[in-house]
Amino acid sequence: MWLGPEEVLVANALWVTERANPFFVLQRRRGHGKGGGLTGSSRKEITKHWEWLENNLLQTLSIFDNEEDITTFVKGKIHGIIAEENKNLQPQGDEDPGKFKEAELKMRKQFGMPDGEKLVNYYSCSYWKGRVPRQGWLYLTVNHLCFYSFLLGKEVSLVVQWVDVTRLEKNATLLFPESIRVDTRDQELFFSMFLNIGETFKLMEQLANLAMRQLLDSEGFLEDKALPRPARPHRNISALKRDLDARAKNECYRATFRLPRDERLDGHTGCTLWTPFNKLHIPGQMFISSNYICFASKEENACHLIIPLREVTIVEKADSSSVLPSPLSISTKSKMTFLFANLKDRDFLVQRISDFLQKMPSKQPGGHGRGRKASTADLAPEPSPAPPETSDQLASPTTPLGSRQSSSIQEAPTASQGLLKLFQGNSPMEDLGARGAKEKMKEESWNIHFFEYGRGVCMYRTAKTRELVLKGIPESLRGELWLLFSGAWNEMVTHPGYYANLVEKSTGKYSLATEEIERDLHRSMPEHPAFQNELGIAALRRVLTAYAFRNPTIGYCQAMNIVTSVLLLYGNEEEAFWLLVALCERMLPDYYNTRVVGALVDQGIFEELTRDFLPQLSEKMQDLGVISSISLSWFLTLFLSVMPFESSVVIVDCFFYEGIKVILQVALAILDANTEQLLGCSDEGEAMTVLGRYLDNVVNKQSVSPPIPHLHALLTSGDDPPAEVDIFDLLKVSYEKFSSLRAEDIEQMRFKQRLKVIQSLEDTAKRSVVRAIPGDIGFSIEELEDLYMVFKAKHLASQYWGSGRPTAVRRDPSLPYLEQYRIDAGQFRELFASLTPWACGTHTPVLAGRMFRLLDENKDSLINFKEFVTGMSGMYHGDLTEKLKALYKLHLPPALSPEEAESALEATHYFTKDSSSEEALQQEEQEGSRNEDVQEKRGEEKGTSPPDYRHYLRMWAKEKEVQKETIKDLPKMNQEQFIELCKTLYNMFSEDPMEQDLYHAIATVASLLLRIGEVGKKFSAQPGRKPRDGVPEEDEPVATEPPQDPAPELQPPAAGDPQAKARGDTHLGKAPQESQVVGEGGSGEGRGSPSQLLSDDETKDDMSMSSYSVVSTGSLPCEDLADDTVLVGGEARSPPATARCGGAVDTDWCISFEQILASILTESVLVNFFEKRVDIGLKIKEQKKVERQFSTSSDLEQSGVSG
């Protein structure tokens, strides 16, 4: 037990010093014997804790300069350990979550985390800042690693997202005694002095792995990725931690016994199993889940056993004896009986098994004991049970499936047996001489093995089984044993009719996957006679298409065709399909997704193993860059594409029995055999030739199949072919030299490599996205990369805490990089608020909403990174004109929101116009002015005659031109929009040091512009003026047409507004004028609307005339600028002044961008404000700090702010 440390000033006469070092003294009370120590503590515990102090603290304490620091550090450390011990001693249930809840609240407050962020566990440890350790608390949450320390007046606070972790390892160095290292892209962190470093590291590894799965984000991980929803009322330490522990155990259990992905371990217990083949009681563990009872011996290869509950007929408790305490006997349909003994809680165990057995038949009304529900990725509905007469035949794969299949598939023609049998003919073994005799001996060996160890799923799997597999599986048993060892048999039996269903559903369906499959069908083992005709090709097509339909995340990946064609040689279509499922989803995880992540991970492991086992060669291979070239083709096709077929199929035998370990061993043996030649190679091509020729000459002298020409061997045989290598010799060497590889070690290495691979893929994605941004955007590469990281973090936050958001839907990794991460309006508001140089106080969310609508061109309520950067660039880069242009656009449709329209009905009309009005508008535009507007482009696309390539070239040229819009292309702004613009400017200046000067300037400019608009209106209203620049004289009749494009930029009337009805009545007359402004304002000359029919001289006069009112308007109170009532023409006699008392807007008033620009240029303080440079780098740093402090509630708060 740990106690609070006390300083010893004088070694008291009553105490005897047993151990001492420069900092600690271990004393025993004199006369109290040698056995006792502190009350309740054994000498063993005291010694253990003393050793912990010496190993972990002594080295650290020597770093400190003065004793005061040492005392403070030691006290803090020991108190932390005591607190952690007390925490662990508390009842681990829902009864007392007090301490944990307290820690969770502390964590949220300390690091500003939202309620959605759940704490998994917390540990006392030290963080090394330089050479000085800081004692504090490490909090591990679902998405973050956090550390907080306050020591000697110094505070350390760290937050790292798990998705940013690039390296995580446990190591011990001279400088850091047993520590955990956490690397991100820009920092290395070391934590040490844990009370239980193993448990902490294991949990960190699990959380980092979940984050990597999230980045990888393929369908198969959805269920595992989702941490438990708050189904239970309490979420305390035991709930989340226990869930993660259970998940780790489940994964290990499924991997060990090759069980389906939805199998959940219920519990395990120590026991012994009676093995009749050697008359022994083997000690081990019994595992029980809802559909299986499994046994694994303590000694690794002594015995493995899988008993599906669907096979169980009797479970009974036998009589206990001193020789056989608490035995349990389990009998199966295949007349096998298994005897377990030394079970600790036998009665409870029997009860659990009987509960599971009772559930079995009730799920499926066929009474076959197949009660498992469809696996998570199943697309087809629950399949109907197999015909009753076959139920007793399904105990083992020895029963040919042809008879069963024909009844369940009906029309779909399928290969009812392995293609090898159909195309090889049944030549008797005697005709094959020595080879035939060898094959017969193999078959006999296996038959004896089946007799002794059982046949089918319930077979005892021992070291003898592995020996037989290594000697080669006979052709006649290959399909059956592949199904058994891979676990595919279990899935096939529990999903009768599933494959037939998929074939039926996927037939005739077209997708990108089916197109790729068609392209590769004739490249799949073209040298084999089975695939030189339609039967083999059709079977391959059906299996691959059915799998692509079952698992659209993977769909189809190159190399799947080669593997599947071999599976079809040894089994019928249904068997080949389930073997493919076992390969893609369990045995080679993530191998066949769009980015072949799994293969890259194992390639990393291969490089690491080469460094460990063949250090001399490893360096050379790195220089030549060979490993990355060879390993992908070796691993993805399990050597099938690089070795003669008869040889590679032996490796596949071993792979189905032992997993990826075999592939890695063989790869190392191949490099080892060619070490000398490879060391002499000068370039990659030479090395590839050496390895290629070696592999071409790996032969199987025992094969009874007629030899199949290996195309690669024919092409590279050369004059002096190298010596032949027997595949069995190669396997033997690989086991002799490299068999120290263990499945657990490979999993550990996979985790480490997965971090590297996924993070490097993310970096590639980042570079690709940044390259896709046009060069004229203004940001540097570094700024773009920083913006991308912020943007991606915002997208991921929606997956952490915003399950209701549209972006929280699973991203599709098959999309182009640019489209993979997108954000919605709420997230954009948050980013805009922290990054914009135009802070507008409470008005910021409104401006952000407008910017989002402007950028969201395809109206899917999501924007990608390119659109986001375009918006940011408009505010940061370019001259005064460019920035004002961006601001101007934010106050025109579509940026102006529908809520700011006069009524909801008008907004609906504006956004969903019927096609007839759209066509009418396009006609009007084409007749009136030849602008480059997007709507005209749509009009062209709707042309009746099929356009030729020149049409597309013209369109492309127009798209290019649209990007180079001039200020004359911008539509006019009406009075309502202008008022909104002034509001924005008023809010924008409220936090500026030059606030008063800016207010004065904008009041002056606003007044000036209002008068310009008034004068323009007067001229446009004069009858009989000569039209200019193609504006038709029929302006007046146009204004009386029914509205086609009612402008949405008018605010709804306030409640109780006396003019509300009047405004509603004026709507019909007002809308066409505004639609005309929007439609015609973009003309090349910028003079399409009547408001611009004044000459230059008249404009000058108007400006000089308006300047008289500058003094009076400039001295207006600044606050009034936010109100619509002030921004009216200054002259009392102007008609709109009276019309606006109820909030109605002057429909004839409008102003152009050039006029606004010219007016602003007259005020130097405004020019300076817009031209000052703002560093986005500082804002990005600030954003990263507050990123995690946004909770999902901020969306609700912001959406409540009205415009």
XYZ file of C-alpha atoms in Angstrom, residues 527-976:
450
model
C -3.756 -19.810 -69.360
C -6.087 -22.171 -67.464
C -8.579 -24.111 -69.630
C -11.381 -23.462 -67.096
C -11.282 -19.747 -67.985
C -10.972 -20.149 -71.717
C -14.711 -20.712 -72.096
C -17.996 -19.114 -71.119
C -18.807 -21.444 -68.192
C -15.761 -20.392 -66.147
C -16.016 -16.732 -67.155
C -19.747 -16.583 -66.280
C -19.162 -18.193 -62.868
C -16.378 -15.698 -62.137
C -18.598 -12.803 -63.252
C -21.435 -13.899 -60.953
C -19.243 -14.353 -57.865
C -17.434 -11.021 -58.274
C -20.645 -9.114 -59.059
C -22.460 -10.692 -56.106
C -19.626 -9.673 -53.785
C -19.526 -6.127 -55.178
C -23.271 -5.972 -54.526
C -22.875 -7.340 -50.980
C -20.079 -4.957 -50.041
C -20.255 -1.756 -52.118
C -17.509 -0.164 -49.978
C -15.003 -2.557 -51.509
C -16.972 -3.215 -54.679
C -14.266 -4.645 -56.876
C -10.510 -4.269 -56.666
C -7.864 -5.567 -59.050
C -6.368 -8.885 -57.877
C -9.762 -10.072 -56.583
C -10.346 -11.663 -60.014
C -7.159 -13.758 -59.789
C -7.871 -14.958 -56.250
C -11.535 -15.721 -57.021
C -10.684 -17.687 -60.159
C -8.504 -20.008 -58.045
C -11.256 -20.366 -55.435
C -13.651 -21.382 -58.232
C -11.306 -24.154 -59.333
C -11.700 -25.941 -56.007
C -15.281 -25.152 -55.007
C -18.640 -24.341 -56.499
C -19.794 -20.758 -56.846
C -21.396 -20.453 -53.433
C -18.307 -21.859 -51.733
C -16.027 -19.547 -53.735
C -18.238 -16.595 -52.762
C -18.019 -17.319 -49.016
C -14.266 -17.936 -49.260
C -13.959 -14.530 -50.918
C -16.009 -13.001 -48.069
C -13.666 -14.617 -45.513
C -10.619 -13.293 -47.390
C -11.770 -9.720 -47.952
C -13.499 -9.121 -44.646
C -11.526 -11.139 -42.105
C -8.255 -12.699 -43.251
C -6.955 -9.781 -45.331
C -8.626 -6.761 -43.678
C -8.721 -3.567 -45.806
C -6.694 -5.228 -48.586
C -9.192 -4.707 -51.355
C -10.570 -1.235 -50.610
C -9.962 1.703 -52.943
C -6.569 2.535 -51.442
C -5.376 -1.055 -50.671
C -4.598 0.130 -47.137
C -4.301 -3.397 -45.706
C -1.699 -4.418 -48.284
C 0.293 -1.226 -47.633
C 0.154 -1.944 -43.892
C 1.504 -5.468 -44.405
C 4.105 -4.082 -46.785
C 5.288 -1.881 -43.893
C 5.436 -4.970 -41.651
C 7.440 -6.781 -44.344
C 9.947 -3.901 -44.456
C 10.235 -3.973 -40.657
C 10.758 -7.751 -40.623
C 13.376 -7.473 -43.373
C 15.241 -4.985 -41.156
C 15.066 -7.405 -38.214
C 15.867 -10.680 -39.995
C 17.940 -9.548 -42.999
C 19.558 -6.257 -41.907
C 22.293 -6.318 -44.575
C 19.792 -6.807 -47.397
C 17.258 -4.379 -45.961
C 19.470 -1.347 -46.551
C 20.127 -2.344 -50.157
C 16.415 -2.953 -50.801
C 15.570 0.484 -49.398
C 18.115 2.092 -51.729
C 16.720 0.238 -54.726
C 13.087 0.877 -53.675
C 12.201 -2.733 -54.463
C 10.066 -3.754 -51.500
C 7.167 -1.456 -52.365
C 7.168 -2.779 -55.941
C 7.186 -6.480 -55.113
C 5.190 -6.798 -51.952
C 1.883 -5.461 -53.279
C 1.666 -8.042 -56.057
C 2.843 -10.808 -53.720
C 0.397 -9.990 -50.936
C -2.676 -8.927 -52.919
C -2.733 -12.124 -54.980
C -1.164 -14.458 -52.360
C 1.678 -15.213 -54.861
C -0.865 -16.528 -57.401
C 0.153 -13.965 -60.019
C 3.918 -14.353 -59.619
C 4.427 -18.121 -59.200
C 3.333 -21.093 -61.291
C -0.214 -22.054 -60.304
C 0.583 -25.535 -58.887
C 3.147 -24.007 -56.491
C 1.274 -20.931 -55.339
C -1.815 -22.969 -54.484
C 0.260 -24.796 -51.807
C 0.991 -21.401 -50.206
C -2.765 -20.680 -50.272
C -3.313 -23.986 -48.384
C -1.025 -22.808 -45.586
C -2.493 -19.291 -45.688
C -6.021 -20.544 -45.002
C -4.681 -22.493 -42.023
C -2.251 -19.963 -40.518
C -3.162 -16.586 -41.969
C -0.922 -13.747 -43.159
C 2.029 -15.085 -41.128
C 2.726 -17.644 -43.898
C 2.810 -15.020 -46.659
C 5.301 -12.910 -44.676
C 7.477 -15.973 -43.896
C 7.596 -17.076 -47.538
C 8.379 -13.527 -48.698
C 11.308 -13.360 -46.249
C 12.538 -16.812 -47.379
C 12.481 -15.669 -51.033
C 14.584 -12.581 -50.226
C 16.918 -14.710 -48.090
C 17.438 -17.217 -50.923
C 18.400 -14.387 -53.309
C 20.482 -12.276 -50.925
C 23.770 -12.518 -52.830
C 22.297 -11.691 -56.210
C 20.224 -8.826 -54.812
C 23.251 -7.274 -53.110
C 24.948 -7.225 -56.507
C 22.086 -5.415 -58.254
C 22.598 -1.834 -59.366
C 19.001 -0.761 -59.964
C 15.396 -1.686 -59.280
C 14.831 -3.318 -62.678
C 17.718 -5.729 -62.195
C 16.486 -6.713 -58.719
C 12.957 -7.278 -60.047
C 14.342 -9.546 -62.788
C 16.303 -11.617 -60.254
C 13.223 -12.143 -58.072
C 10.911 -12.689 -61.045
C 13.085 -15.449 -62.515
C 13.448 -17.107 -59.109
C 9.675 -17.175 -58.583
C 9.013 -18.480 -62.102
C 11.095 -21.529 -61.255
C 9.413 -22.460 -57.974
C 7.867 -25.810 -58.924
C 5.523 -28.346 -57.364
C 6.830 -31.769 -58.349
C 3.960 -33.519 -56.564
C 1.162 -31.845 -58.522
C -1.184 -34.229 -60.335
C -2.749 -31.486 -62.466
C -1.463 -31.077 -66.010
C 1.079 -28.240 -65.894
C -0.369 -24.826 -66.736
C 2.068 -22.584 -68.657
C 3.068 -19.599 -66.548
C 2.995 -16.631 -68.920
C 5.596 -14.631 -67.011
C 7.999 -17.593 -67.013
C 7.668 -17.956 -70.788
C 8.590 -14.317 -71.273
C 11.595 -14.234 -68.920
C 13.130 -17.702 -69.256
C 16.247 -16.409 -71.062
C 19.129 -18.611 -72.150
C 20.168 -20.039 -68.782
C 17.107 -20.578 -66.598
C 17.971 -20.699 -62.866
C 17.739 -23.945 -60.915
C 14.273 -25.146 -59.994
C 13.156 -24.689 -56.403
C 10.657 -27.076 -54.846
C 7.770 -25.228 -53.184
C 7.798 -27.643 -50.219
C 11.492 -26.948 -49.641
C 10.807 -23.209 -49.753
C 7.994 -23.594 -47.187
C 10.186 -25.759 -44.959
C 12.978 -23.144 -44.986
C 10.489 -20.364 -44.278
C 9.239 -22.234 -41.186
C 12.717 -23.126 -39.998
C 14.163 -19.630 -40.265
C 11.221 -17.326 -39.658
C 8.663 -19.271 -37.618
C 9.289 -17.014 -34.593
C 6.589 -14.724 -36.038
C 3.426 -14.843 -33.934
C -0.092 -13.726 -34.773
C -0.213 -11.314 -31.764
C 3.073 -9.687 -32.802
C 1.788 -9.231 -36.348
C -1.387 -7.558 -35.023
C 0.752 -5.244 -32.880
C 2.889 -4.354 -35.903
C -0.204 -3.872 -38.032
C -1.468 -1.245 -35.617
C 1.839 0.641 -35.727
C 2.003 0.498 -39.529
C -1.671 1.421 -39.911
C -0.978 4.718 -38.143
C 1.850 5.417 -40.599
C -0.006 4.324 -43.730
C -3.274 6.104 -43.036
C -1.532 9.316 -41.997
C 0.655 9.246 -45.123
C -2.490 8.696 -47.234
C -4.090 11.655 -45.473
C -0.989 13.734 -46.288
C -1.249 12.653 -49.923
C -4.904 13.655 -49.934
C -3.988 17.033 -48.442
C -1.336 17.658 -51.106
C -3.730 16.623 -53.877
C -6.449 18.938 -52.617
C -4.028 21.843 -52.221
C -2.720 21.236 -55.773
C -6.293 21.360 -57.067
C -6.705 24.923 -55.779
C -6.084 27.503 -58.568
C -2.841 29.487 -58.330
C -4.616 32.861 -58.278
C -6.304 32.117 -54.956
C -3.714 34.195 -53.053
C -2.862 31.878 -50.141
C 0.561 30.256 -49.830
C 0.912 26.449 -49.901
C 1.544 26.419 -46.109
C -1.561 28.539 -45.452
C -3.656 26.287 -47.688
C -2.394 23.194 -45.851
C -3.198 24.780 -42.488
C -6.657 25.763 -43.729
C -7.196 22.211 -44.977
C -6.339 20.769 -41.552
C -8.779 23.163 -39.862
C -11.448 22.346 -42.452
C -10.913 18.583 -42.040
C -11.008 18.879 -38.232
C -14.365 20.632 -38.539
C -15.700 17.823 -40.740
C -14.474 15.181 -38.279
C -16.005 17.072 -35.346
C -19.411 16.442 -36.922
C -18.659 12.728 -36.733
C -17.623 13.007 -33.076
C -20.442 15.102 -31.704
C -22.960 15.911 -34.428
C -24.691 12.696 -35.398
C -27.683 14.648 -36.718
C -25.674 16.701 -39.216
C -25.676 15.965 -42.942
C -21.867 15.829 -42.844
C -21.968 13.161 -40.131
C -23.101 10.726 -42.800
C -20.266 8.363 -43.726
C -17.910 9.942 -46.238
C -17.195 7.960 -49.353
C -13.450 7.260 -49.735
C -13.984 6.434 -53.423
C -14.860 10.076 -54.163
C -12.142 12.457 -55.399
C -10.060 13.773 -52.489
C -11.595 17.226 -52.869
C -15.123 15.918 -52.239
C -14.336 13.607 -49.309
C -14.440 16.249 -46.600
C -17.306 18.739 -46.719
C -18.937 20.973 -44.135
C -22.483 22.236 -43.633
C -23.765 25.741 -42.934
C -23.481 25.425 -39.150
C -19.852 24.351 -39.306
C -19.076 27.021 -41.883
C -20.529 29.646 -39.516
C -18.146 28.499 -36.788
C -15.115 28.574 -39.118
C -16.173 31.907 -40.637
C -16.533 33.486 -37.188
C -12.975 32.541 -36.204
C -11.221 33.120 -39.553
C -12.923 36.109 -41.167
C -11.147 39.480 -41.237
C -14.635 41.043 -41.334
C -15.858 40.442 -37.779
C -19.354 41.866 -37.459
C -20.253 41.038 -33.860
C -23.755 39.581 -33.602
C -24.199 40.108 -37.353
C -21.329 37.666 -38.182
C -23.534 34.509 -38.341
C -25.853 36.292 -40.796
C -22.933 37.259 -43.021
C -21.561 33.700 -42.750
C -24.929 32.306 -43.850
C -24.882 34.551 -46.934
C -21.316 33.595 -47.775
C -22.261 29.900 -47.476
C -25.199 30.302 -49.881
C -22.987 32.169 -52.327
C -20.358 29.379 -52.277
C -22.828 26.466 -52.341
C -23.290 26.491 -56.115
C -24.848 23.030 -56.404
C -27.345 23.769 -53.586
C -26.657 20.533 -51.669
C -26.153 22.442 -48.388
C -22.512 21.308 -48.222
C -19.346 22.994 -49.447
C -15.980 21.421 -50.210
C -12.543 22.782 -49.457
C -12.077 24.520 -52.820
C -15.316 26.477 -52.380
C -14.364 27.308 -48.794
C -10.943 28.666 -49.812
C -12.488 30.694 -52.630
C -14.715 32.421 -50.078
C -11.836 33.067 -47.674
C -9.608 34.376 -50.461
C -12.232 36.960 -51.456
C -11.932 38.524 -47.996
C -8.146 38.263 -47.578
C -6.586 38.837 -50.966
C -6.856 41.199 -53.873
C -7.125 44.967 -53.859
C -9.889 47.184 -52.529
C -12.035 46.533 -55.606
C -11.866 42.738 -55.239
C -12.735 42.851 -51.548
C -15.623 45.240 -52.110
C -16.829 43.048 -54.955
C -16.932 40.062 -52.564
C -18.860 42.110 -50.015
C -21.221 43.418 -52.704
C -22.040 39.883 -53.882
C -22.952 38.899 -50.324
C -25.892 41.301 -50.539
C -27.361 40.027 -53.799
C -29.192 36.748 -54.490
C -28.405 33.902 -54.020
C -26.373 35.027 -50.982
C -29.262 36.994 -49.475
C -31.253 34.441 -47.534
C -34.885 33.517 -48.206
C -35.762 34.590 -44.637
C -34.983 38.153 -45.681
C -37.532 37.988 -48.487
C -40.909 39.653 -48.226
C -42.786 36.412 -47.631
C -42.134 32.690 -47.510
C -44.224 32.218 -50.618
C -42.084 34.589 -52.629
C -38.959 32.829 -51.431
C -40.355 29.541 -52.660
C -41.096 31.068 -56.069
C -37.605 32.451 -56.251
C -35.781 29.194 -55.539
C -38.132 26.780 -57.353
C -39.309 28.522 -60.481
C -41.387 26.504 -62.903
C -39.711 25.707 -66.179
C -41.951 27.908 -68.328
C -41.025 31.064 -66.433
C -37.362 30.054 -66.571
C -37.493 29.658 -70.325
C -39.284 32.986 -70.673
C -36.602 34.662 -68.625
C -33.869 33.085 -70.744
C -35.569 34.289 -73.922
C -35.792 37.776 -72.526
C -32.117 37.727 -71.622
C -31.037 36.483 -75.023
C -33.050 39.178 -76.789
C -32.085 42.011 -74.427
C -28.387 41.479 -73.807
C -25.763 38.836 -74.588
C -24.418 38.448 -71.044
C -22.336 35.538 -69.816
C -24.694 34.650 -66.972
C -25.039 31.076 -65.719
C -28.720 31.038 -66.607
C -27.948 31.556 -70.279
C -25.589 28.605 -70.086
C -28.461 26.502 -68.765
C -30.582 27.736 -71.637
C -28.000 26.494 -74.135
C -27.847 23.137 -72.435
C -31.556 22.743 -72.949
C -31.201 23.112 -76.732
C -33.295 20.708 -78.763
C -30.745 19.568 -81.351
C -27.949 17.294 -80.101
C -24.926 19.567 -79.603
C -21.624 18.669 -81.224
C -18.178 19.006 -79.683
C -17.932 22.658 -80.783
C -20.912 23.399 -78.580
C -18.959 22.035 -75.599
C -15.888 23.995 -76.588
C -17.974 27.179 -76.683
C -19.461 26.355 -73.296
C -16.008 25.693 -71.883
C -14.746 28.988 -73.273
C -17.736 30.756 -71.719
C -17.049 29.126 -68.357
C -13.530 30.454 -68.560
C -14.833 33.934 -69.344
C -17.332 33.877 -66.503
C -14.475 33.510 -64.067
C -12.963 36.738 -65.342
C -16.007 38.856 -64.633
C -15.499 42.599 -64.613
C -17.139 45.031 -62.249
C -19.553 45.929 -65.033
C -20.882 42.363 -65.034
C -22.253 42.704 -61.515
C -26.032 43.152 -61.260
C -27.502 46.357 -59.814
C -28.450 46.575 -56.162
C -31.902 47.698 -55.083
C -32.706 49.745 -51.995
C -33.392 46.791 -49.692
